[in-house]
Amino acid sequence: MRRIGVFVCHCGINIAQNVDVKTLTEYASHLNGVVVAKEYKYMCSDVGATLIKDTIKEFKLDGIVIASCSPRMHEHTFRRVANDGGVNPYRVEISNIREQCSWAHSDKQKATEKAKYLVRSAVSKALSLEPLKPSTLKVIPEALIIGGGIAGIQASLDLANDGFKVHLVERDPSIGGHMAQLDKTFPTLDCSSCILTPKMMEVANHENIELLSYAEIVSIEGSIGNYTVKIRKKPRYVDVDKCTGCGDCATNCRLKDRITSEFNQGMGKRGAAYMPFPQAVPLKYVIDDKKCLFLTKGKCGDEPLCKKACAQNAICFDQKEEIIERKVGAIIVATGYDVMDPAVVYEYGYDQSPDVITTLELERLISSSGPTKGEILRPSNQQKPKSVTFILCVGSRDETQCSWCCRIGCMTALKQVYLLREKLGEDVEINVCYNDLRSFGKGYEEFYRKVRGLHTNMFRGRPSEVRPMTDHLKIDIFDTTTNKLFEIKTDMVVLVPAMMPRKDAAEFARLLHLTLSGDGFFLEAHPKLRPVDTFVNGIFIAGCCQAPKDIQDTVSQASAAASRATTILSQEELEIDPLIAMVDEDVCTGCGICIEVCPYEARTLNERKRIAEVNNALCAGCGSCIAACPSNASIHKNFTKKQLLNMVDDIM
Amino acid sequence: MSIIDLTSMGEPQSELRKELNDRLTKLQDEISDYCFQCARCTSGCEAHKLLELEPHKIVALLKRGLLNELINADVIWTCMTCQKCRERCPQRVAPIEILFALKNIAVANGKQIPGKYTAMLQSILTMGLIQDVQQTTTRTNTTVKRDDLGLPPLSKPVDAAKFQAGIMKIAMEKV
Amino acid sequence: MKKRYALFPGCLMPTEQYAYELSLRETLPLLGVELVDVEGFSCCGEPMKSVNQLLTLYLSARNLAIAQKHHLDIYVPCAMCHLALTECQHILEKNPAMKERINGMLAAEELTYTEKTHLVHTVDLLHDVIGIQTIKEHVKKPLHGLKIAAHYGCHILRPKEIGRPDDSENPQKIETILKALGAEPVNYPQKLDCCGAPLLANLPESALTKTGQKLQAIQEQQIQGLVDVCPWCHKMFDSRQTKAGETVAVKLDVPVVYLTQLLGIAFGIPPEKLGLELNLSPVEKLQQEAKP
């Protein structure tokens, strides 16, 4: 005869105000198989845990039911408590009477009735729960970091310094990401390169870091502690072992200064043989196979001039792409963000005038390594502008584009106002059209005050449009601080565009089985308590791939993700959750349907026995094979058909 | 029938009045509440510079429940219906729709209808169109009418009585 | 393939803007469009929207129901009417209760609104249905050297969400048609500015000031002519041009033509058939300046 104990939690008043916990406990105590039922204000507290453990001993319980919040919150807690008390942790059943009952209903009497049903069915499940034992898996003490922006760099360095081998995969020819494009950073005005370049160099030289630049993820298989990753290394057409970064190939390229430079946001030009920027890591040249004459047309004059010029003989046109494989125990995704194309807000003139630019483009103009060597010149005539106007929230906080706040736009604009004032002097008019000004970080508000003191014309409102006139740009802005319409004539307009998920974020999420939030960024496991975890164990997220954020928050999050990865990598073995699929060998016909439906590739066919088998390390317990199996041979441990039907019977 | 039936709030129109109020409440609750006063609508309003229409202010006043002030204000009749406020609003608030509703309520409450609206309405009731065939002048100062130009007969309601009966239903309909 | 449409004339075009009607009746059949005259249409309702929106909806539905009775798609040359009818379809498709209610009222005239009808305006009829290639094939006297500005009219561009004949912020279909006629479309910053017509009913002075301001800007940019596609806009820019000039204290001298008139000129149709003598702006300048 089984001995079940039921523990009803008040959750403060979260449950107690809408469910009569005393009545419920009393009811539970009479259920078949139940030898004791108790209630307590906070079952998840230390006192609650002690109460459960003591009751287990006193009543010699062999299974428990906790009527409380969602199992997503505290199932783990109560399993541990059960284990400490001497009950097999898989003989714990959670009855969710908070999210699915007290929070959902307002009629206390009816909610209490519903809670009774829920607890009754949980007891019936508890009666048939099997004691399970987790198996173990050897952890590969290496990490994969996807994305070489500041988030990926920080996470790589943290893990490498902790002694773990790191494989850093970057899609572009150089690491550095968006931060490498910035001139100075708010609010301290640190030079972006000065603080980023040393970290990039450290990545390049760290014995524990394998830098795979110009490479992309092809596939990821396996599970926490043991992932197999396939990586495509794109051909650079330059032998990186020979290239010294001298630049003779780029100087001699026939297309020199004829291709739009991505790094300079279209404000400058490069050749087909190029280095993205002077501080690139690795400091190796690359040949653009979409533009290079030899690679696209098979002919570059009499011979490719880069090849002729390279004293090291490093140019290597027959390089092919290569697929390599790495095995890792944990993965950090730090793939960053895209800047919204401001041309989608056509009326702001980005497509109509060269003098309408974005903050990132202005960043390149301000930068001494940029196309104008740091001089602020109006793109249409290369003259110093007499008036510059910023428009904030372009596409941000906009239900027709991106409903979210970009979190960096206000401060970026303020920083640029400061730098423009420094570079252009007092006689230049600077206008800022803002909706709300958000300066929330440490030192931000102080910086905002400083910028207000620089004769900045702050207009509170959103312009409807930017009109390109013959020799200037015209903006009508209704300023809600003065209740007046101002007609601004300006030479340059700087748009602060929204930050968006990478355009291939959804595709990438499918590759990793990650979830997206409504806005298209990667979803964290819990917004407050598990901010860098994902719903896939062993995969963490950091930086702007999760949501827009500034450098400060990105770096903090990257270190957090590295630290979370360490909790896995530092263990030799991991317990594998036993709540996974198994096969009833007597029933299985070896039809193979489960192999096709399994999204985790955890199913294989045993040719000799003619049955399908489950790889315990790979199975995530998703249940796809259970639903698909035509002969009921696939069984989910402790979610068997019989167990579930018993629960249903008790509710009906 | 007289146009009074359609434009004033006599007893038979109490249902119409209820409907207008419902529509406005809906606009107030479901649309204007989302307005965050960026005034993009006013920055681009075609009527603002000339006639001081401030759509964002209309929305704000409505949010504060100042309906009477709004329906008595002449400024609600200055909207050029260009729809730019609706098109470009970052929060999908449609000030133009609020203005239409306010004008309708003003009319239903017996406020003076400005300008030629009454005449146009009378013409619609009489012959189906806002005006009858006009005599126009050419660049060489001769006058012509539709018939002189070989155009086919004007398309308009064939049976005026039936047409008016249809429109009557708007005035008399019980919701 | 022959394209058949019920011509929905509205109020303004058939009672005073004869040039539009003459020129579209002259040009569209050449391009394979059969226009069917249907008895019994009324005002679209749009001019009454400020007074009573239910009346607007009713009148629009009534007109749609008449075309549906004849199983015809509808060609709506007026921008205001086009918006009213489109919006009505949008509302009735989304709101079955309203559809039922409106149909209850339509019963007085034995009419029923059934389902969404295909609606076209001059711009999308020419650009999307007939197509640029067909237009090009009919050009006999290309309008080389003519720098023409396009005025679309607010009501055919917005609101985008219910579907309009061209893009709300960067419409280019008229420009493409102008190019097909051999003319040179000119971009100008005031392109999307309102003509002022919706205020004619109650604030005619302000309405004309709007018109005057836009025409003045066009005149200052040495644009040779303005082309429009709405009887209301045309009434302001052409019929009332002199008065509009007075409001901004400028002698305005901008040739303004309907797109269908310009089409006719390029097709070699005699000016009198296109109602060109009805334009009060100096349109003869256009004919002189076109280099054959």
mmCIF file of C-alpha atoms in Angstrom, chain A residues 64 235 246 284 301 318 322 389 401 421 445 505 525 561 606 628 633 649:
data_model
loop_
_atom_site.group_PDB
_atom_site.id
_atom_site.type_symbol
_atom_site.label_atom_id
_atom_site.label_comp_id
_atom_site.label_asym_id
_atom_site.label_seq_id
_atom_site.Cartn_x
_atom_site.Cartn_y
_atom_site.Cartn_z
ATOM 1 C CA ILE A 64 4.384 13.416 -2.137
ATOM 2 C CA PRO A 235 37.394 30.622 -47.933
ATOM 3 C CA CYS A 246 51.137 44.080 -45.049
ATOM 4 C CA LYS A 284 44.653 38.976 -42.137
ATOM 5 C CA GLY A 301 43.413 41.650 -66.484
ATOM 6 C CA ASP A 318 41.752 27.683 -55.077
ATOM 7 C CA GLU A 322 35.754 23.653 -45.252
ATOM 8 C CA THR A 389 19.522 67.839 -36.448
ATOM 9 C CA GLN A 401 7.875 49.162 -37.032
ATOM 10 C CA ARG A 421 30.109 70.341 -30.452
ATOM 11 C CA GLU A 445 21.622 61.640 -16.388
ATOM 12 C CA ALA A 505 17.445 35.139 -36.072
ATOM 13 C CA ALA A 525 14.375 31.275 -19.669
ATOM 14 C CA ALA A 561 26.640 33.746 -19.441
ATOM 15 C CA ASN A 606 19.016 -1.319 -33.668
ATOM 16 C CA ALA A 628 4.011 9.461 -33.318
ATOM 17 C CA ALA A 633 5.935 1.205 -27.896
ATOM 18 C CA ASP A 649 -10.470 9.913 -14.912
#
